[in-house]
PDB file of C-alpha atoms in Angstrom:
ATOM      1  CA  UNK A 145      12.696  29.184 -62.052  1.00 41.00           C
ATOM      2  CA  UNK A 146       9.627  30.594 -60.642  1.00 40.00           C
ATOM      3  CA  UNK A 147      10.265  33.515 -58.493  1.00 38.00           C
ATOM      4  CA  UNK A 148       7.252  34.582 -56.309  1.00 37.00           C
ATOM      5  CA  UNK A 149       7.047  37.635 -54.539  1.00 37.00           C
ATOM      6  CA  UNK A 150       4.629  37.110 -51.428  1.00 38.00           C
ATOM      7  CA  UNK A 151       3.855  40.510 -50.199  1.00 42.00           C
ATOM      8  CA  UNK A 152       5.485  44.149 -50.436  1.00 47.00           C
ATOM      9  CA  UNK A 153       8.144  43.309 -47.893  1.00 69.00           C
ATOM     10  CA  UNK A 154       8.064  39.561 -47.668  1.00 66.00           C
ATOM     11  CA  UNK A 155      10.885  37.198 -48.519  1.00 70.00           C
ATOM     12  CA  UNK A 156      11.072  36.418 -52.273  1.00 82.00           C
ATOM     13  CA  UNK A 157      10.741  32.513 -52.573  1.00 89.00           C
ATOM     14  CA  UNK A 158      12.584  30.931 -55.302  1.00 91.00           C
ATOM     15  CA  UNK A 159      11.331  27.481 -56.481  1.00 93.00           C
ATOM     16  CA  UNK A 160      13.558  25.486 -59.026  1.00 94.00           C
ATOM     17  CA  UNK A 161      12.599  22.219 -60.424  1.00 96.00           C
ATOM     18  CA  UNK A 162      15.127  19.894 -62.179  1.00 96.00           C
ATOM     19  CA  UNK A 163      14.995  16.725 -64.326  1.00 96.00           C
ATOM     20  CA  UNK A 164      18.656  16.017 -63.959  1.00 94.00           C
ATOM     21  CA  UNK A 165      21.026  15.347 -60.962  1.00 94.00           C
ATOM     22  CA  UNK A 166      23.836  17.299 -62.522  1.00 90.00           C
ATOM     23  CA  UNK A 167      21.555  20.416 -62.997  1.00 93.00           C
ATOM     24  CA  UNK A 168      20.148  19.922 -59.450  1.00 94.00           C
ATOM     25  CA  UNK A 169      23.633  20.228 -58.192  1.00 94.00           C
ATOM     26  CA  UNK A 170      24.327  23.711 -59.694  1.00 92.00           C
ATOM     27  CA  UNK A 171      21.002  25.189 -58.416  1.00 92.00           C
ATOM     28  CA  UNK A 172      22.070  26.147 -54.830  1.00 89.00           C
ATOM     29  CA  UNK A 173      23.891  29.371 -54.856  1.00 83.00           C
ATOM     30  CA  UNK A 174      27.340  29.780 -53.258  1.00 82.00           C
ATOM     31  CA  UNK A 175      27.738  26.136 -53.194  1.00 91.00           C
ATOM     32  CA  UNK A 176      30.205  23.862 -55.113  1.00 91.00           C
ATOM     33  CA  UNK A 177      28.647  20.604 -55.800  1.00 93.00           C
ATOM     34  CA  UNK A 178      28.779  17.558 -57.838  1.00 93.00           C
ATOM     35  CA  UNK A 179      25.891  14.672 -57.953  1.00 95.00           C
ATOM     36  CA  UNK A 180      26.259  11.349 -58.982  1.00 93.00           C
ATOM     37  CA  UNK A 181      22.844   9.311 -59.505  1.00 94.00           C
ATOM     38  CA  UNK A 182      23.177   5.981 -57.522  1.00 94.00           C
ATOM     39  CA  UNK A 183      19.677   4.417 -58.439  1.00 93.00           C
ATOM     40  CA  UNK A 184      17.866   3.784 -61.551  1.00 92.00           C
ATOM     41  CA  UNK A 185      15.281   5.830 -63.119  1.00 94.00           C
ATOM     42  CA  UNK A 186      14.147   9.387 -63.951  1.00 96.00           C
ATOM     43  CA  UNK A 187      15.495  12.141 -61.650  1.00 97.00           C
ATOM     44  CA  UNK A 188      13.181  14.623 -60.229  1.00 97.00           C
ATOM     45  CA  UNK A 189      14.450  17.390 -57.850  1.00 97.00           C
ATOM     46  CA  UNK A 190      13.136  20.508 -56.182  1.00 96.00           C
ATOM     47  CA  UNK A 191      14.489  23.422 -54.447  1.00 96.00           C
ATOM     48  CA  UNK A 192      12.526  25.988 -52.419  1.00 95.00           C
ATOM     49  CA  UNK A 193      15.070  28.631 -51.083  1.00 94.00           C
ATOM     50  CA  UNK A 194      15.140  31.983 -49.383  1.00 93.00           C
ATOM     51  CA  UNK A 195      17.958  34.313 -49.241  1.00 92.00           C
ATOM     52  CA  UNK A 196      18.514  36.765 -46.512  1.00 92.00           C
ATOM     53  CA  UNK A 197      21.473  39.163 -45.882  1.00 91.00           C
ATOM     54  CA  UNK A 198      23.192  36.848 -43.678  1.00 91.00           C
ATOM     55  CA  UNK A 199      21.349  33.373 -43.865  1.00 93.00           C
ATOM     56  CA  UNK A 200      20.280  31.191 -47.063  1.00 94.00           C
ATOM     57  CA  UNK A 201      17.823  28.663 -46.042  1.00 95.00           C
ATOM     58  CA  UNK A 202      16.115  25.800 -48.483  1.00 96.00           C
ATOM     59  CA  UNK A 203      14.383  22.597 -48.604  1.00 96.00           C
ATOM     60  CA  UNK A 204      15.880  20.211 -51.415  1.00 97.00           C
ATOM     61  CA  UNK A 205      13.870  17.338 -52.596  1.00 97.00           C
ATOM     62  CA  UNK A 206      15.511  14.432 -54.604  1.00 97.00           C
ATOM     63  CA  UNK A 207      13.702  11.500 -55.879  1.00 97.00           C
ATOM     64  CA  UNK A 208      16.655   9.134 -56.359  1.00 97.00           C
ATOM     65  CA  UNK A 209      19.759   8.026 -54.274  1.00 96.00           C
ATOM     66  CA  UNK A 210      22.526  10.319 -54.780  1.00 96.00           C
ATOM     67  CA  UNK A 211      26.360  10.904 -53.952  1.00 95.00           C
ATOM     68  CA  UNK A 212      26.833  14.320 -53.183  1.00 95.00           C
ATOM     69  CA  UNK A 213      30.228  16.208 -52.943  1.00 95.00           C
ATOM     70  CA  UNK A 214      29.699  19.377 -51.436  1.00 95.00           C
ATOM     71  CA  UNK A 215      31.330  22.630 -50.294  1.00 93.00           C
ATOM     72  CA  UNK A 216      30.024  25.802 -48.990  1.00 92.00           C
ATOM     73  CA  UNK A 217      31.504  29.376 -49.209  1.00 87.00           C
ATOM     74  CA  UNK A 218      34.607  30.266 -47.207  1.00 86.00           C
ATOM     75  CA  UNK A 219      33.840  31.531 -43.773  1.00 85.00           C
ATOM     76  CA  UNK A 220      30.421  30.137 -43.643  1.00 88.00           C
ATOM     77  CA  UNK A 221      28.904  27.316 -41.895  1.00 91.00           C
ATOM     78  CA  UNK A 222      26.012  24.767 -43.172  1.00 94.00           C
ATOM     79  CA  UNK A 223      23.642  22.953 -40.882  1.00 94.00           C
ATOM     80  CA  UNK A 224      21.215  20.392 -42.427  1.00 95.00           C
ATOM     81  CA  UNK A 225      18.704  17.984 -41.144  1.00 94.00           C
ATOM     82  CA  UNK A 226      16.034  15.586 -42.602  1.00 95.00           C
ATOM     83  CA  UNK A 227      12.726  17.089 -43.541  1.00 95.00           C
ATOM     84  CA  UNK A 228      10.914  13.869 -44.118  1.00 93.00           C
ATOM     85  CA  UNK A 229      12.208  11.455 -41.333  1.00 89.00           C
ATOM     86  CA  UNK A 230      14.904   9.860 -43.453  1.00 94.00           C
ATOM     87  CA  UNK A 231      18.545   9.488 -42.646  1.00 93.00           C
ATOM     88  CA  UNK A 232      21.645   9.706 -44.699  1.00 95.00           C
ATOM     89  CA  UNK A 233      25.348   9.323 -44.431  1.00 95.00           C
ATOM     90  CA  UNK A 234      27.853  12.094 -44.165  1.00 94.00           C
ATOM     91  CA  UNK A 235      31.571  11.481 -45.142  1.00 93.00           C
ATOM     92  CA  UNK A 236      30.441   7.826 -44.885  1.00 90.00           C
ATOM     93  CA  UNK A 237      29.089   7.967 -41.443  1.00 91.00           C
ATOM     94  CA  UNK A 238      25.698   6.958 -40.624  1.00 90.00           C
ATOM     95  CA  UNK A 239      23.333   9.772 -39.085  1.00 90.00           C
ATOM     96  CA  UNK A 240      19.767   9.591 -37.695  1.00 89.00           C
ATOM     97  CA  UNK A 241      17.053  11.710 -39.015  1.00 86.00           C
ATOM     98  CA  UNK A 242      17.017  13.704 -35.520  1.00 87.00           C
ATOM     99  CA  UNK A 243      20.696  14.893 -36.114  1.00 88.00           C
ATOM    100  CA  UNK A 244      21.541  18.291 -37.539  1.00 91.00           C
ATOM    101  CA  UNK A 245      24.464  17.797 -39.909  1.00 93.00           C
ATOM    102  CA  UNK A 246      27.120  20.615 -39.948  1.00 92.00           C
ATOM    103  CA  UNK A 247      30.011  21.433 -42.030  1.00 92.00           C
ATOM    104  CA  UNK A 248      32.271  24.683 -42.342  1.00 90.00           C
ATOM    105  CA  UNK A 249      32.802  26.473 -45.608  1.00 88.00           C
ATOM    106  CA  UNK A 250      35.769  25.681 -47.712  1.00 88.00           C
ATOM    107  CA  UNK A 251      35.938  21.992 -46.607  1.00 89.00           C
ATOM    108  CA  UNK A 252      34.701  19.421 -48.980  1.00 92.00           C
ATOM    109  CA  UNK A 253      32.140  16.735 -47.670  1.00 94.00           C
ATOM    110  CA  UNK A 254      30.094  13.966 -48.990  1.00 95.00           C
ATOM    111  CA  UNK A 255      26.492  13.095 -48.550  1.00 96.00           C
ATOM    112  CA  UNK A 256      24.887   9.917 -49.510  1.00 96.00           C
ATOM    113  CA  UNK A 257      21.352  10.242 -49.660  1.00 97.00           C
ATOM    114  CA  UNK A 258      18.525   7.566 -50.165  1.00 96.00           C
ATOM    115  CA  UNK A 259      15.696   7.689 -52.732  1.00 97.00           C
ATOM    116  CA  UNK A 260      12.988  10.166 -51.751  1.00 97.00           C
ATOM    117  CA  UNK A 261      14.913  12.331 -49.618  1.00 97.00           C
ATOM    118  CA  UNK A 262      14.164  15.772 -48.307  1.00 97.00           C
ATOM    119  CA  UNK A 263      16.524  17.957 -46.408  1.00 97.00           C
ATOM    120  CA  UNK A 264      16.314  21.425 -44.852  1.00 97.00           C
ATOM    121  CA  UNK A 265      19.511  23.474 -44.920  1.00 96.00           C
ATOM    122  CA  UNK A 266      20.883  26.552 -43.538  1.00 95.00           C
ATOM    123  CA  UNK A 267      24.037  28.255 -44.893  1.00 95.00           C
ATOM    124  CA  UNK A 268      25.307  31.021 -42.322  1.00 92.00           C
ATOM    125  CA  UNK A 269      27.184  33.566 -44.283  1.00 91.00           C
ATOM    126  CA  UNK A 270      30.416  34.968 -43.061  1.00 87.00           C
ATOM    127  CA  UNK A 271      28.524  38.121 -42.256  1.00 87.00           C
ATOM    128  CA  UNK A 272      26.496  36.183 -39.789  1.00 87.00           C
ATOM    129  CA  UNK A 273      29.351  35.675 -37.562  1.00 82.00           C
ATOM    130  CA  UNK A 274      30.940  39.089 -38.010  1.00 81.00           C
ATOM    131  CA  UNK A 275      27.678  40.439 -36.299  1.00 73.00           C
ATOM    132  CA  UNK A 276      28.638  38.352 -33.120  1.00 75.00           C
ATOM    133  CA  UNK A 277      30.935  39.401 -30.363  1.00 66.00           C
ATOM    134  CA  UNK A 278      34.388  37.910 -30.635  1.00 61.00           C
ATOM    135  CA  UNK A 279      33.509  35.757 -27.684  1.00 55.00           C
ATOM    136  CA  UNK A 280      30.389  34.319 -29.315  1.00 66.00           C
ATOM    137  CA  UNK A 281      32.033  34.080 -32.589  1.00 62.00           C
ATOM    138  CA  UNK A 282      34.905  31.681 -31.306  1.00 59.00           C
ATOM    139  CA  UNK A 283      32.470  29.787 -29.251  1.00 65.00           C
ATOM    140  CA  UNK A 284      29.778  29.203 -31.811  1.00 70.00           C
ATOM    141  CA  UNK A 285      31.893  28.977 -35.139  1.00 67.00           C
ATOM    142  CA  UNK A 286      35.148  27.480 -33.890  1.00 69.00           C
ATOM    143  CA  UNK A 287      33.750  24.940 -31.758  1.00 69.00           C
ATOM    144  CA  UNK A 288      31.568  23.532 -34.570  1.00 73.00           C
ATOM    145  CA  UNK A 289      33.968  23.678 -37.387  1.00 71.00           C
ATOM    146  CA  UNK A 290      35.189  20.070 -37.129  1.00 77.00           C
ATOM    147  CA  UNK A 291      31.849  18.621 -36.314  1.00 81.00           C
ATOM    148  CA  UNK A 292      29.965  16.325 -38.604  1.00 88.00           C
ATOM    149  CA  UNK A 293      26.614  16.618 -36.775  1.00 86.00           C
ATOM    150  CA  UNK A 294      25.215  18.104 -33.525  1.00 86.00           C
ATOM    151  CA  UNK A 295      23.824  16.411 -30.633  1.00 82.00           C
ATOM    152  CA  UNK A 296      22.085  17.342 -27.366  1.00 81.00           C
ATOM    153  CA  UNK A 297      19.444  19.106 -29.369  1.00 86.00           C
ATOM    154  CA  UNK A 298      15.995  18.304 -27.821  1.00 86.00           C
ATOM    155  CA  UNK A 299      13.667  16.631 -30.368  1.00 86.00           C
ATOM    156  CA  UNK A 300      10.715  18.928 -29.383  1.00 88.00           C
ATOM    157  CA  UNK A 301      13.087  21.954 -30.534  1.00 88.00           C
ATOM    158  CA  UNK A 302      14.004  20.404 -33.605  1.00 89.00           C
ATOM    159  CA  UNK A 303      10.516  19.597 -34.618  1.00 90.00           C
ATOM    160  CA  UNK A 304       9.384  23.194 -33.912  1.00 90.00           C
ATOM    161  CA  UNK A 305      12.251  24.368 -36.320  1.00 91.00           C
ATOM    162  CA  UNK A 306      11.076  21.981 -38.891  1.00 91.00           C
ATOM    163  CA  UNK A 307       7.498  23.321 -38.592  1.00 91.00           C
ATOM    164  CA  UNK A 308       8.721  26.897 -38.886  1.00 91.00           C
ATOM    165  CA  UNK A 309      10.750  26.165 -41.767  1.00 93.00           C
ATOM    166  CA  UNK A 310       7.900  24.171 -43.366  1.00 92.00           C
ATOM    167  CA  UNK A 311       5.666  27.442 -43.138  1.00 89.00           C
ATOM    168  CA  UNK A 312       8.408  29.666 -44.265  1.00 90.00           C
ATOM    169  CA  UNK A 313       9.312  27.704 -47.413  1.00 92.00           C
ATOM    170  CA  UNK A 314       5.828  27.246 -48.618  1.00 86.00           C
ATOM    171  CA  UNK A 315       4.504  29.040 -51.731  1.00 77.00           C
ATOM    172  CA  UNK A 316       1.352  30.043 -50.257  1.00 73.00           C
ATOM    173  CA  UNK A 317       2.533  33.444 -48.954  1.00 62.00           C
ATOM    174  CA  UNK A 318       3.403  34.960 -45.631  1.00 65.00           C
ATOM    175  CA  UNK A 319       2.406  38.345 -43.867  1.00 68.00           C
ATOM    176  CA  UNK A 320       5.661  38.753 -41.894  1.00 77.00           C
ATOM    177  CA  UNK A 321       8.386  40.941 -43.266  1.00 83.00           C
ATOM    178  CA  UNK A 322      11.695  39.657 -44.408  1.00 86.00           C
ATOM    179  CA  UNK A 323      13.590  41.363 -41.659  1.00 86.00           C
ATOM    180  CA  UNK A 324      11.400  39.671 -39.054  1.00 88.00           C
ATOM    181  CA  UNK A 325      11.955  36.236 -40.421  1.00 88.00           C
ATOM    182  CA  UNK A 326      15.625  36.744 -40.617  1.00 89.00           C
ATOM    183  CA  UNK A 327      15.552  37.905 -37.028  1.00 89.00           C
ATOM    184  CA  UNK A 328      13.376  34.752 -35.969  1.00 90.00           C
ATOM    185  CA  UNK A 329      15.988  32.477 -38.152  1.00 91.00           C
ATOM    186  CA  UNK A 330      19.069  34.142 -36.413  1.00 88.00           C
ATOM    187  CA  UNK A 331      17.809  33.667 -32.892  1.00 89.00           C
ATOM    188  CA  UNK A 332      16.638  30.122 -33.545  1.00 89.00           C
ATOM    189  CA  UNK A 333      19.956  29.356 -35.076  1.00 89.00           C
ATOM    190  CA  UNK A 334      21.978  30.811 -32.280  1.00 87.00           C
ATOM    191  CA  UNK A 335      19.833  28.816 -29.789  1.00 85.00           C
ATOM    192  CA  UNK A 336      20.473  25.526 -31.787  1.00 85.00           C
ATOM    193  CA  UNK A 337      24.258  26.179 -32.030  1.00 85.00           C
ATOM    194  CA  UNK A 338      24.448  27.065 -28.244  1.00 83.00           C
ATOM    195  CA  UNK A 339      22.578  23.996 -27.098  1.00 82.00           C
ATOM    196  CA  UNK A 340      24.243  21.461 -29.424  1.00 82.00           C
ATOM    197  CA  UNK A 341      27.256  19.388 -28.776  1.00 80.00           C
ATOM    198  CA  UNK A 342      29.507  19.011 -31.699  1.00 78.00           C
ATOM    199  CA  UNK A 343      30.506  15.243 -32.579  1.00 79.00           C
ATOM    200  CA  UNK A 344      33.541  14.392 -34.528  1.00 74.00           C
ATOM    201  CA  UNK A 345      33.336  11.066 -36.026  1.00 65.00           C
ATOM    202  CA  UNK A 346      36.256   8.794 -35.009  1.00 57.00           C
ATOM    203  CA  UNK A 347      36.744   7.394 -38.583  1.00 51.00           C
ATOM    204  CA  UNK A 348      35.876  10.111 -41.077  1.00 46.00           C
ATOM    205  CA  UNK A 349      36.428   9.626 -44.812  1.00 50.00           C
ATOM    206  CA  UNK A 350      40.033   9.231 -45.503  1.00 51.00           C
ATOM    207  CA  UNK A 351      42.206  10.768 -48.170  1.00 55.00           C
ATOM    208  CA  UNK A 352      42.936   7.268 -49.382  1.00 53.00           C
ATOM    209  CA  UNK A 353      39.283   6.481 -49.907  1.00 57.00           C
ATOM    210  CA  UNK A 354      38.915   9.786 -51.969  1.00 62.00           C
ATOM    211  CA  UNK A 355      41.836   8.837 -54.075  1.00 61.00           C
ATOM    212  CA  UNK A 356      40.309   5.374 -54.725  1.00 58.00           C
ATOM    213  CA  UNK A 357      37.001   6.976 -55.667  1.00 61.00           C
ATOM    214  CA  UNK A 358      39.058   9.368 -58.169  1.00 64.00           C
ATOM    215  CA  UNK A 359      40.692   6.309 -59.694  1.00 61.00           C
ATOM    216  CA  UNK A 360      37.534   4.332 -60.098  1.00 60.00           C
ATOM    217  CA  UNK A 361      35.954   7.552 -61.633  1.00 62.00           C
ATOM    218  CA  UNK A 362      38.687   7.966 -64.134  1.00 64.00           C
ATOM    219  CA  UNK A 363      38.502   4.186 -65.024  1.00 57.00           C
ATOM    220  CA  UNK A 364      34.673   4.462 -65.776  1.00 58.00           C
ATOM    221  CA  UNK A 365      35.332   7.533 -67.902  1.00 62.00           C
ATOM    222  CA  UNK A 366      38.218   5.755 -70.037  1.00 61.00           C
ATOM    223  CA  UNK A 367      37.288   4.999 -73.855  1.00 48.00           C
ATOM    224  CA  UNK A 368      37.691   1.265 -73.262  1.00 49.00           C
ATOM    225  CA  UNK A 369      34.478   1.392 -71.420  1.00 53.00           C
ATOM    226  CA  UNK A 370      32.287   0.235 -74.315  1.00 55.00           C
ATOM    227  CA  UNK A 371      28.966   0.651 -72.755  1.00 59.00           C
ATOM    228  CA  UNK A 372      27.694   1.870 -69.421  1.00 58.00           C
ATOM    229  CA  UNK A 373      26.885  -0.595 -66.636  1.00 57.00           C
ATOM    230  CA  UNK A 374      23.779  -0.330 -65.019  1.00 57.00           C
ATOM    231  CA  UNK A 375      22.569  -1.313 -61.352  1.00 53.00           C
ATOM    232  CA  UNK A 376      20.100  -3.760 -62.823  1.00 56.00           C
ATOM    233  CA  UNK A 377      22.831  -5.594 -64.998  1.00 53.00           C
ATOM    234  CA  UNK A 378      24.925  -6.043 -61.988  1.00 48.00           C
ATOM    235  CA  UNK A 379      21.961  -7.185 -59.654  1.00 53.00           C
ATOM    236  CA  UNK A 380      20.745  -9.625 -62.584  1.00 52.00           C
ATOM    237  CA  UNK A 381      24.429 -11.135 -63.240  1.00 46.00           C
ATOM    238  CA  UNK A 382      26.143 -11.383 -60.094  1.00 42.00           C
ATOM    239  CA  UNK A 383      28.367 -14.085 -61.618  1.00 43.00           C
ATOM    240  CA  UNK A 384      29.790 -11.622 -64.247  1.00 43.00           C
ATOM    241  CA  UNK A 385      33.521 -11.119 -63.657  1.00 41.00           C
ATOM    242  CA  UNK A 386      34.566  -8.654 -66.308  1.00 44.00           C
ATOM    243  CA  UNK A 387      37.114  -6.148 -64.823  1.00 43.00           C
ATOM    244  CA  UNK A 388      34.916  -3.007 -65.400  1.00 44.00           C
ATOM    245  CA  UNK A 389      31.549  -4.338 -63.753  1.00 43.00           C
ATOM    246  CA  UNK A 390      33.689  -5.653 -60.652  1.00 46.00           C
ATOM    247  CA  UNK A 391      35.305  -2.232 -60.198  1.00 45.00           C
ATOM    248  CA  UNK A 392      31.964  -0.487 -60.683  1.00 43.00           C
ATOM    249  CA  UNK A 393      30.383  -2.867 -57.971  1.00 45.00           C
ATOM    250  CA  UNK A 394      33.323  -2.235 -55.785  1.00 45.00           C
ATOM    251  CA  UNK A 395      32.783   1.739 -55.973  1.00 46.00           C
ATOM    252  CA  UNK A 396      29.099   1.261 -55.174  1.00 45.00           C
ATOM    253  CA  UNK A 397      29.792  -1.075 -52.105  1.00 46.00           C
ATOM    254  CA  UNK A 398      32.472   1.157 -50.954  1.00 43.00           C
ATOM    255  CA  UNK A 399      29.898   4.039 -50.616  1.00 44.00           C
ATOM    256  CA  UNK A 400      27.854   2.089 -48.501  1.00 41.00           C
ATOM    257  CA  UNK A 401      30.326   0.415 -46.158  1.00 42.00           C
TER     258      UNK A 401
END
């Protein structure tokens, strides 16, 4: 980890490099995550993050396709959106690169991300909402807690937010104080939430699917699995009918349908 202090009262930027998907999953503070690598190759990941008293903001870059099982802290709220114009899936629902994803704390959710994916994320700590009036807290937090993503955000506003986070999370340094940046982030995020229309998907990932995936994972971990099955083996030998390769292929297809 390279921790760079930019100026006397500037935010302290943390840059974390990873060469393993499981290691990458543990690098975000106040998250519970498990990553499964879905595409072949050597994984490379980078997280650039800043921690403020009420907001944690970051950019995460991953070189390979991943299944990410995620959960943020209780009482918080996560907002994420593409940093490089690529889309992903949340709870098996297709999203666009112009949508802000949204999930409340203490609730598991799943992301399926493609190769060479970059995402900006903001975790609003519980204290972010305690600073609001009761009416605003109910309007902004409760109305978004069941949403998978936010709509009705003007593309120009989202682009401005991207540009600001890009400058904020770069290692070159910044002349503004930490307090100033948090005030900007708070105002911009409140504006984002007040403009957005929360969207709840009609067929969110079901408990049945989670149970099936759990059984598939258990099967793949059993000792009778003599050797790992790679994606290239499945693609190269589509006529292979062994039970373990069939169930592995079924699991992969289940993710993307």
